[in-house]
């Protein structure tokens, strides 16, 4: 059946442990490992076929609502990468959607959040466009395609956990063998899932960051064999596996400790992973009852995630607000990509 309108929604993720080890370069000699969760903060893409009278300026119309940016092109060959909605253009070109349509995008996440927003947008775009042209894909196919577009087409550094978390949803343990991904849902007990969601606090530092900048610096240090960087990568893999085991038995005390150990190793990767503002918010959190915490994504800005001591999350949330951070409410998203 020919569809004239398709809407897609894909969640961002919180990476609890093992981030960086999903990058193929860091997972060749020994497998990478990550624990993450898709959350109810989403990227959205909608595609509507248009009539000839609607596209006097171009058959392809793109509206990026977050930036109030409108782009028109006569056909896919005229879509040039110029820093404006390049991810949207790349998805259109990759799927070879040479039709007349308007595509609209927006995201709930703040800019440079470290939550994998661009990956979620890529997943939503591919989900919407593939359904529009009658070629729906499986979740892992969408994740792989979204990753390929970012890495190969747009030359954005990074791994694959963001795309897989967004496409699949839920709380996941993922392993990475070079470019190969194995994702397994973590079947948490209802009590563990309830307590985990209750005590997690996600905040935005009000500082955006470009993960590619941090990735470039860490990759270069790893390539040169920097001992701190290579040692930290090995530790991050171990921490993710230990965290998986802790969650499966409901040991949130160990989960909190491992989050903090993960953060200590993140900071070993490169000085740019943290900054004065991040350090200030960690000090505030620790004084207000945080049992553990880390920066999301590559670090250097964006979001921080903490787990509060039992029944202290309200104190932690207020202290972070008072320090100028923005609290982002969420629950886990078990669905992943949704297309209607």
Short mmCIF file of C-alpha atoms in Angstrom, two decimals:
data_model
loop_
_atom_site.label_atom_id
_atom_site.label_comp_id
_atom_site.label_asym_id
_atom_site.label_seq_id
_atom_site.Cartn_x
_atom_site.Cartn_y
_atom_site.Cartn_z
CA UNK A 1 0.00 0.00 0.00
CA UNK A 2 1.37 3.41 -1.00
CA UNK A 3 1.78 5.66 2.05
CA UNK A 4 1.50 9.44 1.68
CA UNK A 5 2.46 10.30 5.26
CA UNK A 6 4.85 8.52 7.62
CA UNK A 7 5.86 9.54 11.13
CA UNK A 8 8.74 8.02 13.09
CA UNK A 9 10.01 8.41 16.64
CA UNK A 10 13.29 7.07 18.02
CA UNK A 11 14.65 7.34 21.59
CA UNK A 12 18.00 8.67 22.70
CA UNK A 13 20.04 6.68 25.22
CA UNK A 14 21.95 6.94 28.47
CA UNK A 15 25.24 5.04 28.39
CA UNK A 16 25.91 3.71 31.87
CA UNK A 17 29.22 1.95 31.23
CA UNK A 18 31.65 1.00 28.50
CA UNK A 19 31.18 3.96 26.19
CA UNK A 20 34.06 4.42 23.72
CA UNK A 21 34.62 0.66 23.52
CA UNK A 22 31.86 0.45 20.87
CA UNK A 23 34.20 2.25 18.45
CA UNK A 24 35.58 -0.33 15.99
CA UNK A 25 39.17 0.85 16.44
CA UNK A 26 38.94 0.15 20.19
CA UNK A 27 37.21 -3.24 19.77
CA UNK A 28 39.51 -5.05 17.36
CA UNK A 29 42.02 -6.72 19.69
CA UNK A 30 39.44 -7.44 22.41
CA UNK A 31 35.66 -7.08 22.34
CA UNK A 32 34.08 -3.85 23.47
CA UNK A 33 31.17 -3.90 25.93
CA UNK A 34 28.49 -1.36 26.83
CA UNK A 35 25.50 -1.10 29.16
CA UNK A 36 22.93 1.46 28.05
CA UNK A 37 19.22 2.27 28.13
CA UNK A 38 16.89 3.91 25.63
CA UNK A 39 14.89 6.66 27.33
CA UNK A 40 11.70 8.65 26.71
CA UNK A 41 13.47 11.61 25.10
CA UNK A 42 13.01 11.29 21.37
CA UNK A 43 13.99 12.41 17.90
CA UNK A 44 11.15 12.70 15.40
CA UNK A 45 10.98 12.58 11.60
CA UNK A 46 7.86 12.88 9.50
CA UNK A 47 7.68 12.57 5.72
CA UNK A 48 4.75 13.67 3.57
CA UNK A 49 4.44 13.24 -0.16
CA UNK A 50 3.71 16.56 -1.86
CA UNK A 51 1.78 17.65 -4.95
CA UNK A 52 3.37 19.59 -7.83
CA UNK A 53 1.81 22.90 -6.73
CA UNK A 54 3.50 22.56 -3.32
CA UNK A 55 7.10 22.46 -4.50
CA UNK A 56 7.71 25.37 -6.83
CA UNK A 57 11.17 25.78 -5.31
CA UNK A 58 12.13 22.11 -5.29
CA UNK A 59 10.69 18.60 -5.15
CA UNK A 60 12.61 17.82 -1.95
CA UNK A 61 11.74 20.02 1.02
CA UNK A 62 13.40 19.74 4.44
CA UNK A 63 12.33 21.58 7.57
CA UNK A 64 14.58 21.18 10.63
CA UNK A 65 12.31 22.61 13.33
CA UNK A 66 14.98 22.79 16.04
CA UNK A 67 16.95 25.27 13.93
CA UNK A 68 14.01 26.84 12.04
CA UNK A 69 15.88 25.80 8.91
CA UNK A 70 14.12 25.26 5.57
CA UNK A 71 15.89 23.72 2.57
CA UNK A 72 14.67 22.95 -0.94
CA UNK A 73 16.31 20.95 -3.70
CA UNK A 74 15.19 20.03 -7.21
CA UNK A 75 16.30 16.40 -6.77
CA UNK A 76 18.65 14.26 -4.68
CA UNK A 77 21.65 15.16 -6.85
CA UNK A 78 21.30 18.76 -5.66
CA UNK A 79 21.57 17.84 -1.98
CA UNK A 80 25.01 19.07 -0.93
CA UNK A 81 26.65 18.59 2.46
CA UNK A 82 27.21 22.10 3.78
CA UNK A 83 26.63 21.77 7.53
CA UNK A 84 22.87 22.37 7.25
CA UNK A 85 20.69 19.28 7.89
CA UNK A 86 23.42 17.05 6.46
CA UNK A 87 22.11 13.97 8.29
CA UNK A 88 18.70 14.40 6.64
CA UNK A 89 20.30 14.85 3.22
CA UNK A 90 22.50 11.80 3.72
CA UNK A 91 19.53 9.61 4.68
CA UNK A 92 17.61 10.73 1.59
CA UNK A 93 20.60 10.08 -0.66
CA UNK A 94 21.49 6.74 0.94
CA UNK A 95 17.96 5.40 0.45
CA UNK A 96 17.77 7.03 -3.01
CA UNK A 97 14.36 8.56 -2.31
CA UNK A 98 13.93 10.52 -5.54
CA UNK A 99 10.34 11.63 -5.01
CA UNK A 100 8.46 14.82 -4.10
CA UNK A 101 8.10 15.16 -0.33
CA UNK A 102 8.42 17.36 2.73
CA UNK A 103 10.45 15.95 5.61
CA UNK A 104 10.22 17.58 9.05
CA UNK A 105 12.54 16.82 11.96
CA UNK A 106 12.76 17.81 15.60
CA UNK A 107 14.23 16.50 18.85
CA UNK A 108 13.28 16.64 22.52
CA UNK A 109 16.96 16.57 23.55
CA UNK A 110 18.95 19.76 24.12
CA UNK A 111 21.81 20.49 21.69
CA UNK A 112 25.06 18.61 22.22
CA UNK A 113 23.50 16.54 25.00
CA UNK A 114 25.75 13.47 24.75
CA UNK A 115 22.63 11.29 24.57
CA UNK A 116 23.12 10.10 21.00
CA UNK A 117 20.62 12.53 19.51
CA UNK A 118 22.04 12.46 15.99
CA UNK A 119 21.94 8.64 16.00
CA UNK A 120 18.30 8.69 17.13
CA UNK A 121 17.52 11.17 14.37
CA UNK A 122 19.26 8.94 11.84
CA UNK A 123 17.23 5.95 13.02
CA UNK A 124 13.97 7.93 12.82
CA UNK A 125 14.81 9.25 9.34
CA UNK A 126 15.64 5.81 7.95
CA UNK A 127 12.55 4.33 9.57
CA UNK A 128 10.29 6.98 8.06
CA UNK A 129 11.86 7.06 4.59
CA UNK A 130 12.09 3.28 4.20
CA UNK A 131 8.39 2.93 5.05
CA UNK A 132 7.47 5.75 2.67
CA UNK A 133 9.02 3.93 -0.28
CA UNK A 134 7.68 0.53 0.78
CA UNK A 135 11.01 -0.97 1.88
CA UNK A 136 10.69 -1.30 5.69
CA UNK A 137 13.80 -2.60 7.42
CA UNK A 138 14.51 -4.62 10.56
CA UNK A 139 15.79 -2.80 13.65
CA UNK A 140 19.38 -4.02 13.28
CA UNK A 141 19.37 -3.10 9.58
CA UNK A 142 18.26 0.42 10.44
CA UNK A 143 20.93 0.70 13.16
CA UNK A 144 23.65 -0.44 10.76
CA UNK A 145 22.48 1.93 8.03
CA UNK A 146 22.28 4.88 10.43
CA UNK A 147 25.81 4.14 11.62
CA UNK A 148 27.08 3.77 8.06
CA UNK A 149 25.61 7.13 7.07
CA UNK A 150 27.32 8.91 9.97
CA UNK A 151 30.68 7.16 9.67
CA UNK A 152 31.09 6.64 5.91
CA UNK A 153 28.96 9.33 4.33
CA UNK A 154 29.43 12.19 6.80
CA UNK A 155 32.77 11.11 8.31
CA UNK A 156 31.56 11.56 11.89
CA UNK A 157 33.68 9.65 14.40
CA UNK A 158 32.00 7.30 16.85
CA UNK A 159 30.74 3.82 17.57
CA UNK A 160 27.48 1.94 17.06
CA UNK A 161 25.88 1.73 20.50
CA UNK A 162 23.75 4.86 19.96
CA UNK A 163 22.10 3.58 16.79
CA UNK A 164 21.42 0.12 18.22
CA UNK A 165 20.03 1.49 21.49
CA UNK A 166 17.70 3.80 19.59
CA UNK A 167 16.47 1.22 17.09
CA UNK A 168 15.97 -1.61 19.61
CA UNK A 169 15.00 0.17 22.85
CA UNK A 170 15.10 -1.11 26.42
CA UNK A 171 18.06 -1.68 28.74
CA UNK A 172 20.78 -3.43 26.77
CA UNK A 173 24.14 -5.13 27.16
CA UNK A 174 26.05 -4.86 23.91
CA UNK A 175 29.30 -6.38 22.75
CA UNK A 176 31.38 -5.16 19.84
CA UNK A 177 33.79 -7.22 17.78
CA UNK A 178 35.34 -4.73 15.39
CA UNK A 179 32.36 -3.71 13.24
CA UNK A 180 30.12 -6.56 14.46
CA UNK A 181 27.52 -5.89 17.17
CA UNK A 182 25.77 -8.32 19.51
CA UNK A 183 22.96 -6.75 21.55
CA UNK A 184 21.13 -8.56 24.36
CA UNK A 185 18.30 -7.07 26.46
CA UNK A 186 18.87 -7.09 30.20
CA UNK A 187 15.83 -8.67 31.83
CA UNK A 188 15.76 -6.68 35.06
CA UNK A 189 13.42 -7.67 37.85
CA UNK A 190 10.48 -5.25 38.27
CA UNK A 191 11.91 -4.14 41.63
CA UNK A 192 15.34 -3.43 40.14
CA UNK A 193 13.91 -1.51 37.19
CA UNK A 194 11.66 0.53 39.48
CA UNK A 195 14.46 1.41 41.90
CA UNK A 196 16.88 2.22 39.08
CA UNK A 197 14.50 4.60 37.33
CA UNK A 198 13.46 6.20 40.62
CA UNK A 199 16.99 7.02 41.70
CA UNK A 200 18.56 8.04 38.40
CA UNK A 201 18.90 11.79 37.84
CA UNK A 202 19.75 13.15 34.40
CA UNK A 203 20.82 16.77 34.04
CA UNK A 204 21.98 19.06 31.25
CA UNK A 205 25.01 21.18 32.04
CA UNK A 206 23.76 23.94 29.69
CA UNK A 207 27.04 23.44 27.83
CA UNK A 208 26.82 21.93 24.37
CA UNK A 209 29.75 19.90 23.09
CA UNK A 210 30.89 18.44 19.78
CA UNK A 211 31.63 14.77 20.38
CA UNK A 212 33.71 14.59 17.20
CA UNK A 213 36.26 16.95 18.75
CA UNK A 214 36.69 14.74 21.82
CA UNK A 215 36.66 11.55 19.72
CA UNK A 216 39.44 12.90 17.53
CA UNK A 217 41.69 13.61 20.51
CA UNK A 218 41.09 10.24 22.19
CA UNK A 219 41.55 8.31 18.94
CA UNK A 220 44.86 10.04 18.30
CA UNK A 221 46.07 9.28 21.84
CA UNK A 222 45.06 5.61 21.41
CA UNK A 223 46.82 5.40 18.05
CA UNK A 224 50.02 6.68 19.65
CA UNK A 225 49.78 4.01 22.36
CA UNK A 226 49.27 6.43 25.24
CA UNK A 227 49.31 4.24 28.36
CA UNK A 228 46.52 6.11 30.17
CA UNK A 229 44.24 5.90 27.14
CA UNK A 230 44.82 2.21 26.36
CA UNK A 231 44.55 1.27 30.03
CA UNK A 232 41.31 3.19 30.43
CA UNK A 233 39.77 1.51 27.36
CA UNK A 234 40.56 -1.93 28.82
CA UNK A 235 39.01 -0.92 32.15
CA UNK A 236 35.85 0.42 30.50
CA UNK A 237 35.24 -2.97 28.86
CA UNK A 238 35.62 -4.75 32.20
CA UNK A 239 33.37 -2.26 34.02
CA UNK A 240 30.52 -2.77 31.54
CA UNK A 241 30.60 -6.54 32.05
CA UNK A 242 30.64 -6.16 35.84
CA UNK A 243 27.76 -3.67 35.64
CA UNK A 244 25.68 -6.11 33.59
CA UNK A 245 26.15 -8.74 36.30
CA UNK A 246 25.27 -6.25 39.05
CA UNK A 247 22.03 -5.22 37.34
CA UNK A 248 20.92 -8.80 36.76
CA UNK A 249 21.08 -9.49 40.51
CA UNK A 250 19.64 -6.09 41.51
CA UNK A 251 22.85 -4.83 43.12
CA UNK A 252 22.41 -1.08 42.67
CA UNK A 253 25.13 -0.29 45.20
CA UNK A 254 27.66 -1.93 42.88
CA UNK A 255 25.97 -0.28 39.89
CA UNK A 256 26.59 3.14 41.47
CA UNK A 257 30.20 2.32 42.29
CA UNK A 258 30.81 1.10 38.74
CA UNK A 259 29.30 4.27 37.27
CA UNK A 260 31.83 6.31 39.22
CA UNK A 261 34.66 3.96 38.26
CA UNK A 262 33.60 4.34 34.64
CA UNK A 263 33.76 8.14 35.00
CA UNK A 264 37.24 7.96 36.51
CA UNK A 265 38.39 5.98 33.47
CA UNK A 266 36.57 8.28 31.05
CA UNK A 267 38.60 11.16 32.46
CA UNK A 268 41.82 9.21 31.90
CA UNK A 269 41.10 9.12 28.17
CA UNK A 270 41.79 12.81 27.63
CA UNK A 271 41.74 16.07 29.59
CA UNK A 272 38.94 17.41 27.34
CA UNK A 273 36.46 14.80 28.67
CA UNK A 274 35.80 17.00 31.71
CA UNK A 275 35.98 20.71 32.49
CA UNK A 276 35.47 23.15 35.34
CA UNK A 277 31.67 23.23 34.97
CA UNK A 278 31.37 19.43 34.96
CA UNK A 279 33.66 19.13 37.99
CA UNK A 280 31.56 21.74 39.79
CA UNK A 281 28.33 19.81 39.18
CA UNK A 282 29.93 16.55 40.32
CA UNK A 283 30.96 18.24 43.57
CA UNK A 284 27.39 19.52 44.04
CA UNK A 285 25.96 16.06 43.33
CA UNK A 286 28.30 14.27 45.70
CA UNK A 287 27.37 16.72 48.45
CA UNK A 288 23.66 16.16 47.81
CA UNK A 289 23.52 12.38 48.00
CA UNK A 290 24.77 11.04 44.68
CA UNK A 291 26.06 7.48 45.05
CA UNK A 292 27.63 7.48 41.59
CA UNK A 293 27.67 9.36 38.33
CA UNK A 294 29.28 9.98 34.96
CA UNK A 295 29.13 12.19 31.90
CA UNK A 296 26.98 10.93 29.04
CA UNK A 297 28.51 10.19 25.68
CA UNK A 298 31.94 11.56 24.90
CA UNK A 299 31.85 14.06 27.77
CA UNK A 300 33.19 17.60 27.56
CA UNK A 301 29.71 19.06 28.17
CA UNK A 302 26.17 17.94 27.49
CA UNK A 303 24.42 15.73 30.06
CA UNK A 304 25.49 14.09 33.29
CA UNK A 305 23.73 11.12 34.88
CA UNK A 306 23.78 10.34 38.60
CA UNK A 307 22.23 7.68 40.79
CA UNK A 308 21.09 8.94 44.16
CA UNK A 309 21.43 7.22 47.49
CA UNK A 310 18.16 5.53 48.51
CA UNK A 311 15.28 8.03 48.62
CA UNK A 312 17.62 11.02 48.17
CA UNK A 313 16.88 11.73 44.52
CA UNK A 314 14.68 14.75 45.35
CA UNK A 315 17.55 16.37 47.25
CA UNK A 316 19.96 15.67 44.42
CA UNK A 317 17.59 17.05 41.78
CA UNK A 318 17.06 20.29 43.69
CA UNK A 319 20.77 20.79 44.37
CA UNK A 320 21.59 20.42 40.67
CA UNK A 321 18.80 22.85 39.75
CA UNK A 322 20.14 25.36 42.27
CA UNK A 323 23.57 25.01 40.64
CA UNK A 324 22.08 26.00 37.26
CA UNK A 325 21.71 22.56 35.66
CA UNK A 326 18.52 21.54 33.86
CA UNK A 327 16.86 18.33 35.06
CA UNK A 328 15.61 16.10 32.23
CA UNK A 329 12.79 13.78 33.30
CA UNK A 330 12.59 10.37 31.64
CA UNK A 331 11.60 6.74 31.92
CA UNK A 332 13.10 3.82 30.02
CA UNK A 333 11.74 3.36 26.50
CA UNK A 334 11.21 -0.36 25.80
CA UNK A 335 9.99 0.15 22.23
CA UNK A 336 12.89 1.67 20.32
CA UNK A 337 11.95 2.95 16.88
CA UNK A 338 8.23 3.44 16.29
CA UNK A 339 6.89 4.14 12.78
CA UNK A 340 3.24 4.93 12.00
#
